[in-house]
């Protein structure tokens, strides 16, 4: 692996309706591809692929302006932008459903011969599975779960799992996929790595050589947890790719993911990571490293 390999994210661009202690917001720009791209772009350039409705294209362009994000693979369609509704409770979002008809009109076309690192953010599993097949030449193919989609389309969700080398999920998603103990789940599906996100309990990566845990920054404010998982994956994969995929760099790379998530959840929706700078990320990474147990 080389440091010149590309990083690609495919996922959703959304208009979110969010409710929590911060109040209620409507049509907040979001989506797995956009959260990932904004976080990863603080570390390295990233290509973004997703469908978006024509009425939202201008807002997307403004959001990524000035960032090293290549949006040429974003398909602008005469369809309503993907919409998602959630209410925050007990430190995480409760999915209230989505309007995803744009996926019916979107025919994802991965770059021919792509051999960099690719991340498939949460999206309708039939399209996620289609992309997993189309990106089978990627040097590292990672994917994320979404509980409501795992439950509604289990065969397609399992197809994505089967084709991935690294997989990201929370404990509820792990259970919905038929898992209980993460390491046995990783082995059963032949994954190179499994990243389990546990909110305030931090993040743990499982691989054949053992597990790596990074705690959450619990002394930092949590305003809205939307996008935290995408930010973890973005920070981890972008930093790890920048090291050339050095196996010994996994813990440090996971620390970058936790730092990206900490910046993301510090404000409503996309606003935290949208306003973040590389200098702020560097400071947050130092905080995460200082929180690690000694000798780790």
PDB file of C-alpha atoms in Angstrom:
ATOM      1  CA  UNK A   1       0.000   0.000   0.000  1.00  0.00           C
ATOM      2  CA  UNK A   2       1.182   3.513  -0.767  1.00  0.00           C
ATOM      3  CA  UNK A   3       0.337   6.934   0.557  1.00  0.00           C
ATOM      4  CA  UNK A   4      -0.826   8.003  -2.915  1.00  0.00           C
ATOM      5  CA  UNK A   5      -3.891   5.765  -2.864  1.00  0.00           C
ATOM      6  CA  UNK A   6      -7.246   7.499  -3.101  1.00  0.00           C
ATOM      7  CA  UNK A   7      -9.970   7.555  -0.480  1.00  0.00           C
ATOM      8  CA  UNK A   8     -13.556   7.258  -1.715  1.00  0.00           C
ATOM      9  CA  UNK A   9     -16.810   7.466   0.222  1.00  0.00           C
ATOM     10  CA  UNK A  10     -20.190   6.420  -1.150  1.00  0.00           C
ATOM     11  CA  UNK A  11     -23.334   6.990   0.844  1.00  0.00           C
ATOM     12  CA  UNK A  12     -26.158   9.434   1.358  1.00  0.00           C
ATOM     13  CA  UNK A  13     -26.648  13.174   1.187  1.00  0.00           C
ATOM     14  CA  UNK A  14     -29.649  13.985   3.301  1.00  0.00           C
ATOM     15  CA  UNK A  15     -32.005  16.559   4.681  1.00  0.00           C
ATOM     16  CA  UNK A  16     -32.478  15.616   8.324  1.00  0.00           C
ATOM     17  CA  UNK A  17     -35.233  16.387  10.788  1.00  0.00           C
ATOM     18  CA  UNK A  18     -33.621  16.109  14.223  1.00  0.00           C
ATOM     19  CA  UNK A  19     -35.066  16.440  17.710  1.00  0.00           C
ATOM     20  CA  UNK A  20     -33.190  16.509  20.999  1.00  0.00           C
ATOM     21  CA  UNK A  21     -32.291  18.602  24.004  1.00  0.00           C
ATOM     22  CA  UNK A  22     -31.122  21.236  21.500  1.00  0.00           C
ATOM     23  CA  UNK A  23     -34.689  21.565  20.205  1.00  0.00           C
ATOM     24  CA  UNK A  24     -35.951  20.602  16.763  1.00  0.00           C
ATOM     25  CA  UNK A  25     -34.361  21.349  13.400  1.00  0.00           C
ATOM     26  CA  UNK A  26     -35.822  20.692   9.967  1.00  0.00           C
ATOM     27  CA  UNK A  27     -34.104  20.035   6.657  1.00  0.00           C
ATOM     28  CA  UNK A  28     -30.644  20.076   8.226  1.00  0.00           C
ATOM     29  CA  UNK A  29     -28.049  19.128   5.619  1.00  0.00           C
ATOM     30  CA  UNK A  30     -26.452  15.783   6.443  1.00  0.00           C
ATOM     31  CA  UNK A  31     -26.017  12.228   5.206  1.00  0.00           C
ATOM     32  CA  UNK A  32     -23.366   9.560   5.680  1.00  0.00           C
ATOM     33  CA  UNK A  33     -21.284  10.528   2.634  1.00  0.00           C
ATOM     34  CA  UNK A  34     -21.186  14.197   3.614  1.00  0.00           C
ATOM     35  CA  UNK A  35     -20.314  13.620   7.274  1.00  0.00           C
ATOM     36  CA  UNK A  36     -17.537  11.244   6.236  1.00  0.00           C
ATOM     37  CA  UNK A  37     -16.182  13.533   3.514  1.00  0.00           C
ATOM     38  CA  UNK A  38     -16.052  16.606   5.741  1.00  0.00           C
ATOM     39  CA  UNK A  39     -14.238  14.736   8.511  1.00  0.00           C
ATOM     40  CA  UNK A  40     -11.810  12.923   6.202  1.00  0.00           C
ATOM     41  CA  UNK A  41     -11.008  16.125   4.298  1.00  0.00           C
ATOM     42  CA  UNK A  42      -9.401  17.550   7.444  1.00  0.00           C
ATOM     43  CA  UNK A  43      -6.759  14.836   6.977  1.00  0.00           C
ATOM     44  CA  UNK A  44      -6.510  14.118   3.240  1.00  0.00           C
ATOM     45  CA  UNK A  45      -8.403  14.617  -0.041  1.00  0.00           C
ATOM     46  CA  UNK A  46     -11.482  12.465  -0.523  1.00  0.00           C
ATOM     47  CA  UNK A  47     -13.832  11.585  -3.390  1.00  0.00           C
ATOM     48  CA  UNK A  48     -17.555  11.538  -2.647  1.00  0.00           C
ATOM     49  CA  UNK A  49     -20.273   9.570  -4.429  1.00  0.00           C
ATOM     50  CA  UNK A  50     -23.976   9.900  -3.604  1.00  0.00           C
ATOM     51  CA  UNK A  51     -27.299  10.971  -5.089  1.00  0.00           C
ATOM     52  CA  UNK A  52     -28.762  14.375  -4.251  1.00  0.00           C
ATOM     53  CA  UNK A  53     -31.908  16.148  -5.334  1.00  0.00           C
ATOM     54  CA  UNK A  54     -31.506  19.173  -7.576  1.00  0.00           C
ATOM     55  CA  UNK A  55     -33.101  21.387  -4.914  1.00  0.00           C
ATOM     56  CA  UNK A  56     -30.255  20.589  -2.509  1.00  0.00           C
ATOM     57  CA  UNK A  57     -27.278  20.698  -4.877  1.00  0.00           C
ATOM     58  CA  UNK A  58     -26.503  24.354  -4.164  1.00  0.00           C
ATOM     59  CA  UNK A  59     -26.408  23.778  -0.398  1.00  0.00           C
ATOM     60  CA  UNK A  60     -24.084  20.826  -0.887  1.00  0.00           C
ATOM     61  CA  UNK A  61     -21.720  22.864  -3.041  1.00  0.00           C
ATOM     62  CA  UNK A  62     -21.581  25.600  -0.407  1.00  0.00           C
ATOM     63  CA  UNK A  63     -20.930  23.093   2.382  1.00  0.00           C
ATOM     64  CA  UNK A  64     -17.857  21.557   0.749  1.00  0.00           C
ATOM     65  CA  UNK A  65     -16.435  24.759  -0.713  1.00  0.00           C
ATOM     66  CA  UNK A  66     -12.785  25.143   0.183  1.00  0.00           C
ATOM     67  CA  UNK A  67     -12.401  21.516   1.303  1.00  0.00           C
ATOM     68  CA  UNK A  68     -10.363  18.937  -0.682  1.00  0.00           C
ATOM     69  CA  UNK A  69     -13.528  17.032  -1.579  1.00  0.00           C
ATOM     70  CA  UNK A  70     -14.030  15.840  -5.161  1.00  0.00           C
ATOM     71  CA  UNK A  71     -17.788  15.766  -5.786  1.00  0.00           C
ATOM     72  CA  UNK A  72     -17.724  14.874  -9.479  1.00  0.00           C
ATOM     73  CA  UNK A  73     -19.271  11.481  -8.664  1.00  0.00           C
ATOM     74  CA  UNK A  74     -22.281  13.082  -6.928  1.00  0.00           C
ATOM     75  CA  UNK A  75     -25.366  12.543  -9.091  1.00  0.00           C
ATOM     76  CA  UNK A  76     -27.774  15.506  -9.133  1.00  0.00           C
ATOM     77  CA  UNK A  77     -31.228  14.088  -9.850  1.00  0.00           C
ATOM     78  CA  UNK A  78     -34.693  15.510 -10.385  1.00  0.00           C
ATOM     79  CA  UNK A  79     -35.865  13.576  -7.351  1.00  0.00           C
ATOM     80  CA  UNK A  80     -36.475  14.571  -3.718  1.00  0.00           C
ATOM     81  CA  UNK A  81     -33.315  14.458  -1.649  1.00  0.00           C
ATOM     82  CA  UNK A  82     -33.102  11.588   0.829  1.00  0.00           C
ATOM     83  CA  UNK A  83     -34.776  12.598   4.107  1.00  0.00           C
ATOM     84  CA  UNK A  84     -34.195  11.129   7.551  1.00  0.00           C
ATOM     85  CA  UNK A  85     -35.967  11.702  10.868  1.00  0.00           C
ATOM     86  CA  UNK A  86     -34.562  10.999  14.313  1.00  0.00           C
ATOM     87  CA  UNK A  87     -34.987  11.900  17.956  1.00  0.00           C
ATOM     88  CA  UNK A  88     -32.093  11.789  20.379  1.00  0.00           C
ATOM     89  CA  UNK A  89     -32.527   9.714  23.512  1.00  0.00           C
ATOM     90  CA  UNK A  90     -30.165   8.023  25.971  1.00  0.00           C
ATOM     91  CA  UNK A  91     -27.116   9.374  24.172  1.00  0.00           C
ATOM     92  CA  UNK A  92     -27.963   8.114  20.695  1.00  0.00           C
ATOM     93  CA  UNK A  93     -30.375   8.745  17.848  1.00  0.00           C
ATOM     94  CA  UNK A  94     -33.630   6.808  17.568  1.00  0.00           C
ATOM     95  CA  UNK A  95     -34.395   6.350  13.874  1.00  0.00           C
ATOM     96  CA  UNK A  96     -37.923   7.521  13.023  1.00  0.00           C
ATOM     97  CA  UNK A  97     -37.775   6.546   9.376  1.00  0.00           C
ATOM     98  CA  UNK A  98     -36.686   7.919   6.045  1.00  0.00           C
ATOM     99  CA  UNK A  99     -37.875   8.848   2.575  1.00  0.00           C
ATOM    100  CA  UNK A 100     -35.441   7.186   0.204  1.00  0.00           C
ATOM    101  CA  UNK A 101     -37.137   7.093  -3.206  1.00  0.00           C
ATOM    102  CA  UNK A 102     -34.083   8.819  -4.709  1.00  0.00           C
ATOM    103  CA  UNK A 103     -32.322   5.445  -4.559  1.00  0.00           C
ATOM    104  CA  UNK A 104     -34.816   4.114  -7.123  1.00  0.00           C
ATOM    105  CA  UNK A 105     -33.564   6.693  -9.634  1.00  0.00           C
ATOM    106  CA  UNK A 106     -29.869   6.473  -8.748  1.00  0.00           C
ATOM    107  CA  UNK A 107     -27.659   4.047 -10.633  1.00  0.00           C
ATOM    108  CA  UNK A 108     -24.307   4.183  -8.814  1.00  0.00           C
ATOM    109  CA  UNK A 109     -21.275   3.975 -11.090  1.00  0.00           C
ATOM    110  CA  UNK A 110     -18.029   3.436  -9.202  1.00  0.00           C
ATOM    111  CA  UNK A 111     -14.849   4.639 -10.926  1.00  0.00           C
ATOM    112  CA  UNK A 112     -13.634   1.839 -13.232  1.00  0.00           C
ATOM    113  CA  UNK A 113     -10.662   0.002 -11.815  1.00  0.00           C
ATOM    114  CA  UNK A 114     -10.732   1.842  -8.490  1.00  0.00           C
ATOM    115  CA  UNK A 115      -7.980   0.349  -6.328  1.00  0.00           C
ATOM    116  CA  UNK A 116      -7.794   2.779  -3.413  1.00  0.00           C
ATOM    117  CA  UNK A 117      -9.639   2.620  -0.101  1.00  0.00           C
ATOM    118  CA  UNK A 118     -13.431   2.839  -0.194  1.00  0.00           C
ATOM    119  CA  UNK A 119     -16.002   3.346   2.531  1.00  0.00           C
ATOM    120  CA  UNK A 120     -19.675   2.561   2.031  1.00  0.00           C
ATOM    121  CA  UNK A 121     -21.658   4.738   4.406  1.00  0.00           C
ATOM    122  CA  UNK A 122     -25.175   3.880   5.472  1.00  0.00           C
ATOM    123  CA  UNK A 123     -27.601   3.821   2.559  1.00  0.00           C
ATOM    124  CA  UNK A 124     -30.321   1.530   1.279  1.00  0.00           C
ATOM    125  CA  UNK A 125     -28.751  -1.955   1.378  1.00  0.00           C
ATOM    126  CA  UNK A 126     -29.584  -2.901  -2.209  1.00  0.00           C
ATOM    127  CA  UNK A 127     -27.548   0.056  -3.453  1.00  0.00           C
ATOM    128  CA  UNK A 128     -24.862  -0.543  -0.835  1.00  0.00           C
ATOM    129  CA  UNK A 129     -24.553  -4.158  -2.009  1.00  0.00           C
ATOM    130  CA  UNK A 130     -24.397  -3.028  -5.625  1.00  0.00           C
ATOM    131  CA  UNK A 131     -21.541  -0.688  -4.776  1.00  0.00           C
ATOM    132  CA  UNK A 132     -19.744  -3.349  -2.765  1.00  0.00           C
ATOM    133  CA  UNK A 133     -19.732  -5.549  -5.861  1.00  0.00           C
ATOM    134  CA  UNK A 134     -18.625  -2.677  -8.105  1.00  0.00           C
ATOM    135  CA  UNK A 135     -15.757  -1.779  -5.782  1.00  0.00           C
ATOM    136  CA  UNK A 136     -14.420  -5.293  -5.316  1.00  0.00           C
ATOM    137  CA  UNK A 137     -11.052  -4.145  -6.661  1.00  0.00           C
ATOM    138  CA  UNK A 138     -10.540  -1.699  -3.798  1.00  0.00           C
ATOM    139  CA  UNK A 139      -7.422  -2.271  -1.723  1.00  0.00           C
ATOM    140  CA  UNK A 140      -9.567  -1.920   1.398  1.00  0.00           C
ATOM    141  CA  UNK A 141     -13.363  -1.943   1.279  1.00  0.00           C
ATOM    142  CA  UNK A 142     -15.098  -0.843   4.475  1.00  0.00           C
ATOM    143  CA  UNK A 143     -18.811  -0.485   5.139  1.00  0.00           C
ATOM    144  CA  UNK A 144     -21.139   0.844   7.820  1.00  0.00           C
ATOM    145  CA  UNK A 145     -24.436  -0.510   9.101  1.00  0.00           C
ATOM    146  CA  UNK A 146     -27.748   1.251   9.764  1.00  0.00           C
ATOM    147  CA  UNK A 147     -30.140  -0.548  12.096  1.00  0.00           C
ATOM    148  CA  UNK A 148     -33.403   0.171  10.270  1.00  0.00           C
ATOM    149  CA  UNK A 149     -31.970  -0.962   6.938  1.00  0.00           C
ATOM    150  CA  UNK A 150     -30.341  -4.062   8.437  1.00  0.00           C
ATOM    151  CA  UNK A 151     -33.769  -5.051   9.742  1.00  0.00           C
ATOM    152  CA  UNK A 152     -35.673  -4.217   6.564  1.00  0.00           C
ATOM    153  CA  UNK A 153     -33.269  -5.752   4.025  1.00  0.00           C
ATOM    154  CA  UNK A 154     -31.215  -8.411   5.849  1.00  0.00           C
ATOM    155  CA  UNK A 155     -30.080 -10.393   2.758  1.00  0.00           C
ATOM    156  CA  UNK A 156     -28.650  -7.277   1.099  1.00  0.00           C
ATOM    157  CA  UNK A 157     -27.075  -6.086   4.357  1.00  0.00           C
ATOM    158  CA  UNK A 158     -25.412  -9.485   4.751  1.00  0.00           C
ATOM    159  CA  UNK A 159     -24.137  -9.313   1.165  1.00  0.00           C
ATOM    160  CA  UNK A 160     -22.379  -6.037   2.006  1.00  0.00           C
ATOM    161  CA  UNK A 161     -20.937  -7.656   5.111  1.00  0.00           C
ATOM    162  CA  UNK A 162     -19.695 -10.623   3.081  1.00  0.00           C
ATOM    163  CA  UNK A 163     -17.876  -8.413   0.575  1.00  0.00           C
ATOM    164  CA  UNK A 164     -16.308  -6.009   3.094  1.00  0.00           C
ATOM    165  CA  UNK A 165     -12.851  -6.311   4.572  1.00  0.00           C
ATOM    166  CA  UNK A 166     -13.639  -3.912   7.453  1.00  0.00           C
ATOM    167  CA  UNK A 167     -17.088  -3.365   8.927  1.00  0.00           C
ATOM    168  CA  UNK A 168     -18.397  -0.673  11.290  1.00  0.00           C
ATOM    169  CA  UNK A 169     -21.469  -1.104  13.497  1.00  0.00           C
ATOM    170  CA  UNK A 170     -22.873  -0.423  16.945  1.00  0.00           C
ATOM    171  CA  UNK A 171     -24.010  -3.073  19.406  1.00  0.00           C
ATOM    172  CA  UNK A 172     -27.650  -3.015  18.275  1.00  0.00           C
ATOM    173  CA  UNK A 173     -26.633  -3.454  14.650  1.00  0.00           C
ATOM    174  CA  UNK A 174     -24.274  -6.267  15.606  1.00  0.00           C
ATOM    175  CA  UNK A 175     -27.160  -8.072  17.313  1.00  0.00           C
ATOM    176  CA  UNK A 176     -29.503  -7.480  14.357  1.00  0.00           C
ATOM    177  CA  UNK A 177     -26.896  -9.096  12.091  1.00  0.00           C
ATOM    178  CA  UNK A 178     -26.900 -12.191  14.292  1.00  0.00           C
ATOM    179  CA  UNK A 179     -23.801 -11.391  16.282  1.00  0.00           C
ATOM    180  CA  UNK A 180     -23.192 -11.458  20.011  1.00  0.00           C
ATOM    181  CA  UNK A 181     -19.449 -11.601  20.705  1.00  0.00           C
ATOM    182  CA  UNK A 182     -17.603  -9.268  18.288  1.00  0.00           C
ATOM    183  CA  UNK A 183     -14.475 -11.356  17.723  1.00  0.00           C
ATOM    184  CA  UNK A 184     -16.417 -14.518  16.896  1.00  0.00           C
ATOM    185  CA  UNK A 185     -18.621 -12.443  14.571  1.00  0.00           C
ATOM    186  CA  UNK A 186     -15.523 -11.088  12.812  1.00  0.00           C
ATOM    187  CA  UNK A 187     -14.150 -14.582  12.284  1.00  0.00           C
ATOM    188  CA  UNK A 188     -17.487 -15.978  11.128  1.00  0.00           C
ATOM    189  CA  UNK A 189     -17.770 -13.396   8.359  1.00  0.00           C
ATOM    190  CA  UNK A 190     -14.093 -13.515   7.402  1.00  0.00           C
ATOM    191  CA  UNK A 191     -13.567  -9.841   8.161  1.00  0.00           C
ATOM    192  CA  UNK A 192     -10.100  -8.400   8.365  1.00  0.00           C
ATOM    193  CA  UNK A 193     -11.436  -6.021  10.974  1.00  0.00           C
ATOM    194  CA  UNK A 194     -14.608  -5.119  12.873  1.00  0.00           C
ATOM    195  CA  UNK A 195     -15.108  -1.727  14.529  1.00  0.00           C
ATOM    196  CA  UNK A 196     -17.771  -1.626  17.234  1.00  0.00           C
ATOM    197  CA  UNK A 197     -19.002   1.809  18.302  1.00  0.00           C
ATOM    198  CA  UNK A 198     -20.350   2.041  21.853  1.00  0.00           C
ATOM    199  CA  UNK A 199     -21.049   5.737  22.399  1.00  0.00           C
ATOM    200  CA  UNK A 200     -19.699   7.007  25.702  1.00  0.00           C
ATOM    201  CA  UNK A 201     -17.919   3.675  26.188  1.00  0.00           C
ATOM    202  CA  UNK A 202     -15.688   4.394  23.235  1.00  0.00           C
ATOM    203  CA  UNK A 203     -14.723   2.392  20.155  1.00  0.00           C
ATOM    204  CA  UNK A 204     -13.093  -1.018  19.795  1.00  0.00           C
ATOM    205  CA  UNK A 205     -11.470  -2.475  16.687  1.00  0.00           C
ATOM    206  CA  UNK A 206     -11.188  -6.261  16.459  1.00  0.00           C
ATOM    207  CA  UNK A 207      -8.731  -8.032  14.165  1.00  0.00           C
ATOM    208  CA  UNK A 208      -6.846 -11.325  14.132  1.00  0.00           C
ATOM    209  CA  UNK A 209      -3.893  -9.910  16.078  1.00  0.00           C
ATOM    210  CA  UNK A 210      -6.160  -8.699  18.894  1.00  0.00           C
ATOM    211  CA  UNK A 211      -8.463  -5.843  19.842  1.00  0.00           C
ATOM    212  CA  UNK A 212      -7.712  -2.133  20.159  1.00  0.00           C
ATOM    213  CA  UNK A 213      -9.886   0.138  22.314  1.00  0.00           C
ATOM    214  CA  UNK A 214     -10.004   3.942  22.384  1.00  0.00           C
ATOM    215  CA  UNK A 215     -12.219   5.655  24.983  1.00  0.00           C
ATOM    216  CA  UNK A 216     -14.592   8.478  24.185  1.00  0.00           C
ATOM    217  CA  UNK A 217     -13.841  12.024  25.330  1.00  0.00           C
ATOM    218  CA  UNK A 218     -16.502  12.113  28.028  1.00  0.00           C
ATOM    219  CA  UNK A 219     -15.493  15.549  29.342  1.00  0.00           C
ATOM    220  CA  UNK A 220     -16.403  17.205  26.029  1.00  0.00           C
ATOM    221  CA  UNK A 221     -19.963  18.425  25.354  1.00  0.00           C
ATOM    222  CA  UNK A 222     -22.385  16.190  23.469  1.00  0.00           C
ATOM    223  CA  UNK A 223     -25.037  18.214  21.654  1.00  0.00           C
ATOM    224  CA  UNK A 224     -26.111  15.899  18.842  1.00  0.00           C
ATOM    225  CA  UNK A 225     -24.732  12.423  18.079  1.00  0.00           C
ATOM    226  CA  UNK A 226     -25.797  12.455  14.415  1.00  0.00           C
ATOM    227  CA  UNK A 227     -22.876  11.592  12.149  1.00  0.00           C
ATOM    228  CA  UNK A 228     -20.582  10.413  14.939  1.00  0.00           C
ATOM    229  CA  UNK A 229     -20.146   6.956  13.429  1.00  0.00           C
ATOM    230  CA  UNK A 230     -19.345   8.359   9.987  1.00  0.00           C
ATOM    231  CA  UNK A 231     -16.784  10.692  11.560  1.00  0.00           C
ATOM    232  CA  UNK A 232     -15.123   7.808  13.428  1.00  0.00           C
ATOM    233  CA  UNK A 233     -14.743   5.852  10.201  1.00  0.00           C
ATOM    234  CA  UNK A 234     -13.530   8.925   8.315  1.00  0.00           C
ATOM    235  CA  UNK A 235     -10.874   9.879  10.834  1.00  0.00           C
ATOM    236  CA  UNK A 236      -9.660   6.320  11.277  1.00  0.00           C
ATOM    237  CA  UNK A 237      -9.503   5.397   7.581  1.00  0.00           C
ATOM    238  CA  UNK A 238      -8.079   8.720   6.357  1.00  0.00           C
ATOM    239  CA  UNK A 239      -5.321   8.742   8.956  1.00  0.00           C
ATOM    240  CA  UNK A 240      -4.579   5.043   8.503  1.00  0.00           C
ATOM    241  CA  UNK A 241      -4.357   5.462   4.728  1.00  0.00           C
ATOM    242  CA  UNK A 242      -1.989   8.399   5.245  1.00  0.00           C
ATOM    243  CA  UNK A 243       0.355   5.973   7.057  1.00  0.00           C
ATOM    244  CA  UNK A 244       0.231   3.567   4.137  1.00  0.00           C
ATOM    245  CA  UNK A 245      -2.018   1.213   6.098  1.00  0.00           C
ATOM    246  CA  UNK A 246       0.677   0.416   8.656  1.00  0.00           C
ATOM    247  CA  UNK A 247      -0.846  -2.270  10.951  1.00  0.00           C
ATOM    248  CA  UNK A 248       0.937  -0.780  13.972  1.00  0.00           C
ATOM    249  CA  UNK A 249      -0.808   2.565  13.380  1.00  0.00           C
ATOM    250  CA  UNK A 250      -4.336   1.264  13.995  1.00  0.00           C
ATOM    251  CA  UNK A 251      -4.675   2.554  17.564  1.00  0.00           C
ATOM    252  CA  UNK A 252      -3.451   6.014  16.599  1.00  0.00           C
ATOM    253  CA  UNK A 253      -5.741   6.042  13.557  1.00  0.00           C
ATOM    254  CA  UNK A 254      -8.694   5.029  15.722  1.00  0.00           C
ATOM    255  CA  UNK A 255      -7.795   7.942  18.019  1.00  0.00           C
ATOM    256  CA  UNK A 256      -8.130  10.273  15.028  1.00  0.00           C
ATOM    257  CA  UNK A 257     -11.576   8.793  14.405  1.00  0.00           C
ATOM    258  CA  UNK A 258     -12.660   9.451  17.996  1.00  0.00           C
ATOM    259  CA  UNK A 259     -11.335  13.003  17.711  1.00  0.00           C
ATOM    260  CA  UNK A 260     -13.345  13.604  14.520  1.00  0.00           C
ATOM    261  CA  UNK A 261     -16.460  12.263  16.236  1.00  0.00           C
ATOM    262  CA  UNK A 262     -15.893  14.536  19.239  1.00  0.00           C
ATOM    263  CA  UNK A 263     -15.825  17.577  16.948  1.00  0.00           C
ATOM    264  CA  UNK A 264     -18.924  16.362  15.112  1.00  0.00           C
ATOM    265  CA  UNK A 265     -21.149  15.881  18.160  1.00  0.00           C
ATOM    266  CA  UNK A 266     -20.261  19.271  19.643  1.00  0.00           C
ATOM    267  CA  UNK A 267     -23.023  21.006  17.653  1.00  0.00           C
ATOM    268  CA  UNK A 268     -26.306  20.292  15.904  1.00  0.00           C
ATOM    269  CA  UNK A 269     -26.190  18.142  12.809  1.00  0.00           C
ATOM    270  CA  UNK A 270     -23.372  18.896  10.408  1.00  0.00           C
ATOM    271  CA  UNK A 271     -22.406  22.188  12.020  1.00  0.00           C
ATOM    272  CA  UNK A 272     -19.657  20.878  14.283  1.00  0.00           C
ATOM    273  CA  UNK A 273     -17.559  19.121  11.656  1.00  0.00           C
ATOM    274  CA  UNK A 274     -18.456  21.715   9.017  1.00  0.00           C
ATOM    275  CA  UNK A 275     -16.862  24.473  11.096  1.00  0.00           C
ATOM    276  CA  UNK A 276     -13.917  22.414  12.345  1.00  0.00           C
ATOM    277  CA  UNK A 277     -10.329  23.189  11.316  1.00  0.00           C
ATOM    278  CA  UNK A 278      -7.264  20.987  11.065  1.00  0.00           C
ATOM    279  CA  UNK A 279      -5.742  22.838  14.015  1.00  0.00           C
ATOM    280  CA  UNK A 280      -8.786  22.002  16.151  1.00  0.00           C
ATOM    281  CA  UNK A 281      -8.585  18.383  15.062  1.00  0.00           C
ATOM    282  CA  UNK A 282      -4.897  18.202  15.981  1.00  0.00           C
ATOM    283  CA  UNK A 283      -5.713  19.531  19.460  1.00  0.00           C
ATOM    284  CA  UNK A 284      -8.543  17.049  19.894  1.00  0.00           C
ATOM    285  CA  UNK A 285      -6.310  14.155  18.812  1.00  0.00           C
ATOM    286  CA  UNK A 286      -3.859  15.097  21.566  1.00  0.00           C
ATOM    287  CA  UNK A 287      -6.729  15.007  24.075  1.00  0.00           C
ATOM    288  CA  UNK A 288      -7.708  11.527  22.937  1.00  0.00           C
ATOM    289  CA  UNK A 289      -4.142  10.271  23.195  1.00  0.00           C
ATOM    290  CA  UNK A 290      -3.822  11.704  26.698  1.00  0.00           C
ATOM    291  CA  UNK A 291      -6.976   9.792  27.690  1.00  0.00           C
ATOM    292  CA  UNK A 292      -5.519   6.436  26.649  1.00  0.00           C
ATOM    293  CA  UNK A 293      -4.496   4.095  29.457  1.00  0.00           C
ATOM    294  CA  UNK A 294      -0.783   4.195  30.146  1.00  0.00           C
ATOM    295  CA  UNK A 295       1.191   1.579  28.322  1.00  0.00           C
ATOM    296  CA  UNK A 296      -1.401   1.211  25.574  1.00  0.00           C
TER     297      UNK A 296
END
